[in-house]
Coordinates of N, CA and C in Angstrom, one line a residue:
M1074 N 15.4 5.3 18.0 CA 15.7 4.8 18.5 C 16.0 3.8 17.2
K1075 N 15.9 3.1 16.0 CA 15.9 3.4 14.3 C 14.6 1.3 15.0
L1076 N 13.7 1.4 13.4 CA 13.0 0.5 14.2 C 13.3 -0.4 13.5
T1077 N 13.3 -2.0 14.0 CA 13.8 -3.5 13.8 C 12.8 -4.2 13.4
S1078 N 11.9 -4.0 13.9 CA 11.1 -5.4 14.6 C 9.7 -5.1 14.9
L1079 N 8.8 -5.0 13.4 CA 7.3 -4.7 12.9 C 6.2 -6.0 13.5
C1080 N 5.3 -6.3 14.9 CA 4.4 -6.8 14.5 C 3.6 -6.3 13.4
V1081 N 2.6 -7.2 12.3 CA 1.1 -6.6 11.0 C 0.4 -7.8 11.2
Y1082 N -0.4 -7.5 12.0 CA -1.5 -8.2 11.8 C -2.3 -7.8 11.0
C1083 N -3.2 -8.6 10.7 CA -4.0 -8.4 9.6 C -4.1 -10.4 9.0
G1084 N -5.6 -9.6 8.2 CA -6.7 -11.1 7.7 C -5.6 -12.4 7.6
S1085 N -6.2 -13.5 7.6 CA -5.8 -14.5 7.0 C -6.6 -15.3 6.4
S1086 N -7.5 -14.5 5.9 CA -8.5 -14.1 3.7 C -7.8 -13.5 3.0
T1087 N -8.5 -13.1 2.2 CA -7.9 -12.0 1.0 C -9.0 -10.4 1.2
G1088 N -10.0 -10.7 2.3 CA -10.7 -9.7 2.1 C -11.6 -10.1 0.5
T1089 N -12.3 -9.2 0.2 CA -13.4 -8.9 -0.5 C -13.5 -7.7 -2.2
E1090 N -12.1 -7.0 -1.7 CA -11.7 -5.9 -2.5 C -10.1 -6.5 -2.7
P1091 N -10.1 -6.6 -3.5 CA -8.2 -6.6 -4.5 C -6.9 -5.2 -3.9
V1092 N -8.2 -4.3 -3.2 CA -6.6 -3.7 -2.4 C -6.5 -3.9 -1.6
F1093 N -6.8 -4.6 -0.5 CA -6.4 -5.0 1.0 C -5.0 -5.6 0.5
M1094 N -5.1 -6.8 -0.4 CA -3.8 -7.5 -1.1 C -3.2 -7.2 -1.7
E1095 N -3.8 -6.2 -2.4 CA -2.2 -5.0 -2.2 C -1.7 -4.4 -2.2
A1096 N -2.5 -3.5 -0.8 CA -1.4 -3.3 0.3 C -0.4 -3.8 0.9
A1097 N -1.0 -6.1 1.6 CA -0.4 -6.1 2.2 C 0.8 -6.2 1.9
D1098 N 1.2 -6.9 0.2 CA 2.4 -7.1 -0.7 C 3.0 -5.7 -0.8
R1099 N 2.3 -4.7 -0.9 CA 3.1 -3.4 -1.1 C 4.1 -2.9 0.6
F1100 N 2.9 -2.8 1.5 CA 3.2 -3.2 3.3 C 5.0 -4.3 2.9
G1101 N 4.7 -5.2 2.9 CA 6.3 -6.2 3.2 C 7.3 -5.7 1.6
R1102 N 7.1 -5.2 0.7 CA 8.0 -5.4 0.4 C 8.8 -3.3 0.5
I1103 N 7.8 -2.8 2.0 CA 8.9 -1.3 2.4 C 9.3 -2.2 3.3
M1104 N 9.3 -3.1 4.3 CA 9.5 -3.2 5.2 C 10.5 -4.1 4.5
A1105 N 10.5 -4.9 4.0 CA 11.9 -5.5 3.7 C 12.8 -4.0 2.9
S1106 N 12.6 -3.3 2.8 CA 13.5 -2.1 1.6 C 14.2 -1.4 3.3
Q1107 N 13.1 -1.4 4.3 CA 13.8 -0.3 5.4 C 14.8 -1.6 6.1
E1108 N 14.8 -2.8 6.6 CA 15.0 -3.7 6.6 C 14.8 -3.6 8.2
I1109 N 13.6 -3.8 8.4 CA 12.2 -4.2 9.0 C 12.3 -5.6 9.4
E1110 N 12.2 -6.6 9.8 CA 11.8 -7.5 10.5 C 9.9 -7.7 10.8
L1111 N 9.6 -8.5 10.1 CA 7.6 -9.1 10.0 C 8.0 -9.6 11.3
V1112 N 7.2 -9.5 12.5 CA 6.7 -10.0 13.4 C 5.1 -10.8 12.7
Y1113 N 4.8 -11.8 13.0 CA 3.1 -12.0 12.5 C 3.0 -12.7 12.8
G1114 N 1.3 -13.2 12.2 CA 0.9 -14.6 13.0 C 1.6 -15.6 12.9
G1115 N 2.1 -16.0 11.6 CA 2.2 -17.6 10.9 C 2.0 -18.3 10.3
G1116 N 0.7 -17.8 9.1 CA 0.0 -18.2 8.3 C 0.2 -18.2 7.4
G1117 N 0.1 -18.8 5.9 CA 0.5 -18.8 4.9 C -0.5 -18.5 4.0
I1118 N -1.7 -17.9 4.5 CA -2.6 -17.6 3.4 C -2.9 -16.4 4.0
G1119 N -4.1 -16.2 2.5 CA -4.7 -14.3 2.8 C -3.5 -13.7 2.8
L1120 N -3.7 -12.1 3.6 CA -2.8 -11.0 3.8 C -1.4 -11.1 4.9
M1121 N -1.7 -12.4 6.2 CA -0.6 -12.7 6.8 C 0.6 -13.0 5.8
G1122 N 0.1 -14.4 4.3 CA 1.0 -15.0 3.3 C 0.9 -13.6 2.8
A1123 N 0.3 -13.0 1.8 CA 1.2 -11.5 1.0 C 2.0 -10.8 1.2
V1124 N 2.0 -10.9 2.7 CA 3.2 -9.6 3.5 C 4.3 -10.7 4.3
A1125 N 3.9 -12.0 3.9 CA 4.9 -12.7 5.0 C 6.0 -12.5 3.5
R1126 N 5.4 -12.8 2.0 CA 5.7 -13.1 1.0 C 6.3 -12.5 0.3
A1127 N 6.0 -10.7 0.8 CA 6.5 -9.4 0.0 C 8.1 -9.5 0.9
V1128 N 8.0 -9.6 1.8 CA 9.0 -9.3 3.0 C 10.2 -10.3 2.5
L1129 N 10.3 -11.4 2.7 CA 10.6 -12.4 2.2 C 12.2 -12.5 1.2
A1130 N 10.8 -12.6 -0.2 CA 11.1 -12.1 -1.4 C 11.8 -10.5 -2.2
G1131 N 11.8 -9.5 -0.6 CA 12.2 -8.0 -0.9 C 13.9 -8.6 0.3
G1132 N 13.7 -9.8 0.4 CA 15.4 -10.2 0.5 C 15.6 -10.0 3.3
G1133 N 13.5 -9.6 3.2 CA 13.7 -9.7 4.9 C 13.4 -10.0 5.7
R1134 N 13.7 -10.4 7.0 CA 13.3 -10.9 8.2 C 11.4 -11.0 8.7
V1135 N 11.3 -13.1 8.9 CA 10.3 -12.7 9.2 C 10.4 -14.9 10.1
T1136 N 9.5 -13.3 11.0 CA 8.9 -14.4 13.0 C 7.7 -15.0 12.6
G1137 N 7.5 -16.2 12.2 CA 6.2 -16.0 11.8 C 5.8 -16.2 13.4
I1138 N 5.2 -16.9 14.2 CA 4.7 -17.6 16.1 C 3.0 -18.0 15.9
I1139 N 2.6 -19.0 16.0 CA 1.4 -19.7 15.5 C 1.2 -20.5 16.6
P1140 N 0.1 -20.6 17.4 CA -0.6 -21.8 18.3 C -0.8 -22.7 17.7
K1141 N -0.1 -23.9 18.1 CA -0.6 -25.3 17.2 C -1.4 -25.9 17.4
F1142 N -2.6 -25.9 17.8 CA -3.8 -25.6 16.8 C -4.0 -25.4 16.0
L1143 N -3.3 -23.8 15.2 CA -4.0 -23.5 14.1 C -3.0 -23.9 12.9
T1144 N -2.0 -24.2 13.7 CA -0.7 -25.3 12.2 C -2.1 -25.6 11.0
E1145 N -2.7 -26.5 11.7 CA -3.9 -26.7 9.9 C -5.0 -26.0 9.6
V1146 N -5.3 -25.3 10.1 CA -6.5 -24.0 9.9 C -6.2 -23.1 9.0
E1147 N -4.8 -21.7 10.0 CA -4.7 -21.2 8.6 C -3.1 -21.6 8.0
V1148 N -3.0 -22.2 7.9 CA -1.7 -23.0 6.9 C -0.2 -22.2 7.1
E1149 N 1.0 -23.2 8.3 CA 1.6 -22.9 8.4 C 2.6 -22.4 7.8
F1150 N 3.2 -21.6 7.5 CA 4.2 -20.6 6.8 C 5.3 -21.3 6.3
N1151 N 5.9 -22.8 6.6 CA 6.9 -22.6 6.6 C 8.3 -22.0 6.2
E1152 N 8.0 -21.2 5.1 CA 9.7 -20.6 4.5 C 9.5 -18.8 5.2
V1153 N 9.0 -19.1 6.7 CA 10.0 -17.8 7.1 C 10.7 -18.5 7.8
S1154 N 11.7 -16.3 7.7 CA 13.4 -16.8 8.5 C 12.7 -17.6 9.9
E1155 N 12.0 -18.1 10.9 CA 11.7 -18.4 12.1 C 10.7 -18.4 11.5
L1156 N 10.0 -20.7 12.7 CA 8.3 -19.9 12.9 C 8.5 -20.7 14.6
V1157 N 7.4 -20.0 15.2 CA 7.3 -20.5 16.4 C 5.9 -20.7 16.7
V1158 N 5.4 -22.4 17.4 CA 4.9 -22.9 17.5 C 4.7 -23.4 18.8
T1159 N 3.8 -22.5 19.4 CA 3.4 -21.9 20.6 C 2.1 -23.0 21.0
D1160 N 2.0 -23.4 22.8 CA 0.6 -24.0 23.1 C -0.4 -22.9 23.2
S1161 N -0.4 -21.8 22.7 CA -1.6 -20.9 22.9 C -2.2 -20.1 22.4
M1162 N -2.8 -19.2 22.0 CA -2.8 -18.0 21.8 C -2.8 -16.4 23.0
H1163 N -2.6 -16.9 23.9 CA -1.9 -15.8 24.4 C -0.3 -16.2 24.4
A1164 N 0.3 -17.2 24.8 CA 1.7 -17.6 24.5 C 1.9 -16.5 22.7
R1165 N 0.9 -17.0 22.0 CA 2.3 -16.3 21.3 C 1.2 -14.7 21.0
K1166 N 0.7 -14.5 21.8 CA 0.2 -12.9 21.0 C 1.4 -12.1 22.3
Q1167 N 1.2 -13.0 23.3 CA 2.2 -12.2 24.4 C 4.0 -12.5 23.8
L1168 N 4.5 -14.0 23.1 CA 5.5 -13.2 21.8 C 6.0 -12.5 20.8
M1169 N 4.7 -12.2 20.4 CA 4.6 -11.6 19.5 C 4.8 -9.5 20.1
F1170 N 4.3 -9.7 21.0 CA 4.2 -8.1 21.4 C 6.8 -8.2 22.1
E1171 N 6.8 -9.5 22.3 CA 7.5 -9.4 23.6 C 8.7 -8.7 22.0
R1172 N 8.3 -9.2 20.8 CA 9.2 -9.0 19.7 C 8.5 -8.2 19.0
S1173 N 8.2 -7.2 19.7 CA 8.2 -6.3 18.1 C 8.0 -4.6 19.0
Q1174 N 8.4 -3.8 18.0 CA 9.3 -2.7 19.0 C 7.6 -1.9 19.1
A1175 N 6.8 -1.9 17.1 CA 5.3 -1.8 17.5 C 4.7 -2.4 17.3
F1176 N 3.7 -1.8 16.2 CA 2.3 -2.7 16.2 C 1.0 -2.4 14.0
V1177 N 1.2 -2.1 13.5 CA 0.1 -2.3 13.0 C -1.0 -2.7 11.9
A1178 N -2.1 -2.9 12.5 CA -3.2 -4.1 12.2 C -3.9 -3.4 10.0
L1179 N -3.3 -4.0 9.6 CA -4.2 -4.0 8.3 C -5.4 -4.7 8.4
P1180 N -6.8 -4.6 7.3 CA -7.6 -4.9 7.5 C -7.0 -6.1 7.7
G1181 N -9.0 -7.0 8.0 CA -8.3 -8.2 8.7 C -9.9 -8.7 9.9
G1182 N -10.2 -10.3 10.1 CA -11.4 -10.3 10.9 C -11.1 -10.3 11.7
V1183 N -12.1 -10.6 12.2 CA -12.6 -10.3 14.2 C -10.9 -10.8 14.8
G1184 N -10.6 -11.6 14.4 CA -8.9 -12.0 15.1 C -8.0 -10.8 15.5
T1185 N -8.1 -9.7 13.5 CA -7.4 -8.6 13.8 C -7.5 -7.8 14.7
V1186 N -9.4 -7.6 14.4 CA -10.4 -6.2 15.7 C -9.2 -6.7 16.8
E1187 N -9.4 -8.3 17.3 CA -8.9 -8.3 19.5 C -7.6 -8.3 19.4
E1188 N -6.7 -8.5 18.1 CA -5.1 -8.3 19.1 C -5.0 -6.8 18.5
T1189 N -6.0 -6.5 17.7 CA -5.8 -4.9 17.6 C -6.3 -3.8 19.3
I1190 N -6.9 -4.4 19.2 CA -8.5 -4.0 20.6 C -7.3 -4.2 22.1
E1191 N -6.2 -5.4 22.2 CA -6.3 -5.4 23.3 C -4.7 -4.9 23.0
M1192 N -3.7 -4.0 22.2 CA -2.9 -3.7 22.3 C -3.6 -2.0 22.4
L1193 N -4.0 -1.4 21.9 CA -4.5 -0.6 22.9 C -4.7 -0.7 23.9
T1194 N -6.1 -1.1 24.3 CA -5.7 -1.8 26.1 C -4.6 -1.7 26.6
W1195 N -3.3 -2.1 26.0 CA -2.1 -2.1 27.2 C -1.7 -1.0 26.9
A1196 N -1.9 0.2 26.0 CA -1.0 0.7 26.2 C -2.1 2.1 26.5
Q1197 N -3.6 2.1 26.9 CA -4.6 2.7 27.8 C -4.0 2.3 29.5
L1198 N -3.8 0.9 29.3 CA -3.5 0.4 30.5 C -2.3 0.9 30.9
G1199 N -1.1 1.8 30.1 CA 0.2 2.1 31.1 C 1.0 1.1 30.7
R1200 N 0.6 -0.5 30.4 CA 0.8 -1.7 29.9 C 2.4 -1.3 28.5
H1201 N 2.3 -0.4 28.6 CA 3.0 -0.1 26.7 C 2.7 0.6 26.3
S1202 N 3.3 1.6 25.7 CA 4.3 3.3 25.1 C 4.3 2.6 23.4
R1203 N 4.6 1.7 22.7 CA 4.6 1.5 21.9 C 3.5 2.0 20.6
P1204 N 4.2 2.8 19.7 CA 3.4 3.3 18.4 C 2.6 1.9 17.6
I1205 N 1.4 1.9 17.9 CA 0.4 1.3 17.3 C -0.2 2.0 16.0
V1206 N -0.1 2.1 14.4 CA -0.7 2.4 13.8 C -1.8 1.8 13.5
I1207 N -3.0 2.2 13.0 CA -4.3 1.1 12.0 C -4.3 1.1 10.6
A1208 N -4.1 0.8 10.1 CA -4.0 1.2 8.3 C -5.8 1.6 7.9
N1209 N -6.4 2.0 7.1 CA -7.5 2.7 7.3 C -7.7 1.9 5.5
I1210 N -7.1 1.1 5.5 CA -7.0 0.9 3.5 C -8.7 0.5 3.2
D1211 N -8.4 1.9 2.3 CA -10.0 1.7 1.0 C -10.7 2.1 2.4
G1212 N -11.1 2.5 3.3 CA -11.9 2.9 4.5 C -12.3 1.4 5.0
F1213 N -11.5 0.6 5.5 CA -11.0 -0.6 6.5 C -11.8 -0.4 7.8
W1214 N -11.3 0.5 8.3 CA -11.0 0.6 9.9 C -11.9 1.5 9.9
D1215 N -13.5 2.2 9.2 CA -13.9 3.1 9.1 C -14.4 3.5 10.7
P1216 N -15.6 1.6 10.8 CA -16.2 1.3 11.3 C -15.7 1.2 13.1
L1217 N -15.0 1.0 13.1 CA -13.4 1.3 14.2 C -13.9 2.5 14.4
N1218 N -13.3 3.0 14.1 CA -14.3 4.9 13.9 C -14.3 5.1 15.4
E1219 N -15.3 4.3 14.0 CA -17.3 5.0 14.3 C -17.3 5.0 16.1
L1220 N -16.9 3.1 16.4 CA -17.0 2.5 17.5 C -16.4 3.6 18.5
L1221 N -15.1 3.9 18.6 CA -13.9 4.5 19.6 C -15.2 5.7 19.6
D1222 N -15.8 6.7 18.9 CA -16.1 7.4 18.7 C -17.9 7.2 19.6
H1223 N -17.8 6.9 19.5 CA -19.3 6.3 20.8 C -18.7 6.1 21.6
I1224 N -18.2 4.8 21.6 CA -17.0 4.6 24.0 C -17.0 6.2 24.4
I1225 N -16.8 7.3 23.5 CA -16.0 8.3 24.4 C -16.9 8.9 24.4
K1226 N -18.1 8.9 23.4 CA -19.0 9.8 23.7 C -20.4 9.6 24.7
A1227 N -20.1 8.3 24.5 CA -21.0 7.4 26.2 C -20.8 7.8 27.6
G1228 N -19.2 8.6 27.4 CA -18.1 8.4 28.4 C -18.1 7.0 29.1
F1229 N -17.7 6.2 28.8 CA -16.4 4.7 28.5 C -14.7 4.9 28.2
A1230 N -14.0 6.1 28.2 CA -13.4 6.2 27.4 C -12.5 7.5 27.3
R1231 N -11.9 8.1 28.1 CA -11.3 9.9 27.3 C -10.9 9.8 26.0
S1232 N -11.5 10.8 25.7 CA -11.2 11.4 24.3 C -9.0 11.2 24.5
E1233 N -8.7 10.9 25.2 CA -7.9 10.5 25.0 C -6.4 9.3 25.4
I1234 N -7.8 8.7 24.6 CA -7.9 7.8 24.3 C -6.8 7.3 22.5
R1235 N -7.2 8.8 22.0 CA -7.2 8.9 20.5 C -5.6 8.7 20.6
R1236 N -4.9 9.1 21.4 CA -3.4 9.7 21.3 C -2.6 8.3 20.9
I1237 N -3.3 7.4 21.2 CA -2.1 5.1 21.8 C -2.7 5.7 20.8
Y1238 N -2.8 6.3 19.8 CA -3.1 5.2 17.5 C -2.7 6.3 17.2
S1239 N -1.9 6.0 15.4 CA -2.4 6.9 14.7 C -3.5 6.0 13.3
M1240 N -4.2 6.5 13.3 CA -4.6 6.3 11.9 C -4.3 6.6 10.2
V1241 N -3.6 6.1 9.8 CA -3.1 6.2 7.8 C -4.0 5.6 7.0
D1242 N -3.9 6.2 6.1 CA -5.1 5.6 4.8 C -4.6 4.7 3.8
R1243 N -2.7 4.7 3.7 CA -2.0 4.3 2.4 C -1.2 4.4 3.2
V1244 N -0.4 2.8 2.9 CA 0.9 1.4 4.0 C 2.2 2.1 3.4
E1245 N 1.6 3.5 2.9 CA 3.8 4.9 2.4 C 3.0 5.2 3.7
D1246 N 2.4 5.7 4.7 CA 2.6 6.1 6.0 C 2.8 6.0 6.9
I1247 N 2.8 4.7 7.0 CA 3.1 4.1 8.3 C 4.4 4.3 9.2
L1248 N 5.6 3.8 8.2 CA 6.2 3.6 9.1 C 6.9 5.1 9.4
P1249 N 6.4 5.7 8.8 CA 7.3 7.5 9.1 C 5.9 7.4 10.4
R1250 N 4.6 7.6 9.7 CA 4.2 7.6 11.4 C 4.9 7.7 12.5
I1251 N 4.9 5.8 12.8 CA 6.1 5.0 13.9 C 7.5 5.4 14.2
E1252 N 7.9 6.2 12.9 CA 9.3 6.1 13.0 C 9.2 7.7 14.0
A1253 N 8.0 9.0 13.8 CA 8.3 9.8 14.4 C 7.8 9.9 15.6
S1254 N 7.0 8.7 16.3 CA 7.1 7.9 17.5 C 8.1 7.9 18.1
L1255 N 8.8 6.9 17.7 CA 9.5 6.1 18.8 C 10.8 6.9 19.1

């Protein structure tokens, strides 16, 4: 199966390290070059805006999905190919799930963590078997790795949880990792 749509979770802020914005831009260009549609949270700022602009600049398709109440907070990005405004966060996340063949987590805040953990949870519960790749740019996700180790050691998850996602250090490794598991 060819990958045609990818959900990317990432921050609506730029973060403190320039490498995060550079990675978002680079990954967006990679997606466009492979003709993979970006499905994302619909914001025009931070890493979200960077990845969306890069996909569009490369001639790619971008679907932004944003709940109505966030249209003022995250500054919706009206230049996307399609902008869907939902009534709630739950509707947003469900639609992002339905429109994506795989999931990628770039650096981000609590929302990015929550969305990524939700996809891990759904996979663990057998609700989907789609690839999940966590882009550990500049060691950003090391604390998540440590938390998952702690959860496993404390007996709240089996070590098999590691099989439901992949962690890569470079955005160039994301698509090959996804394609290997489709």
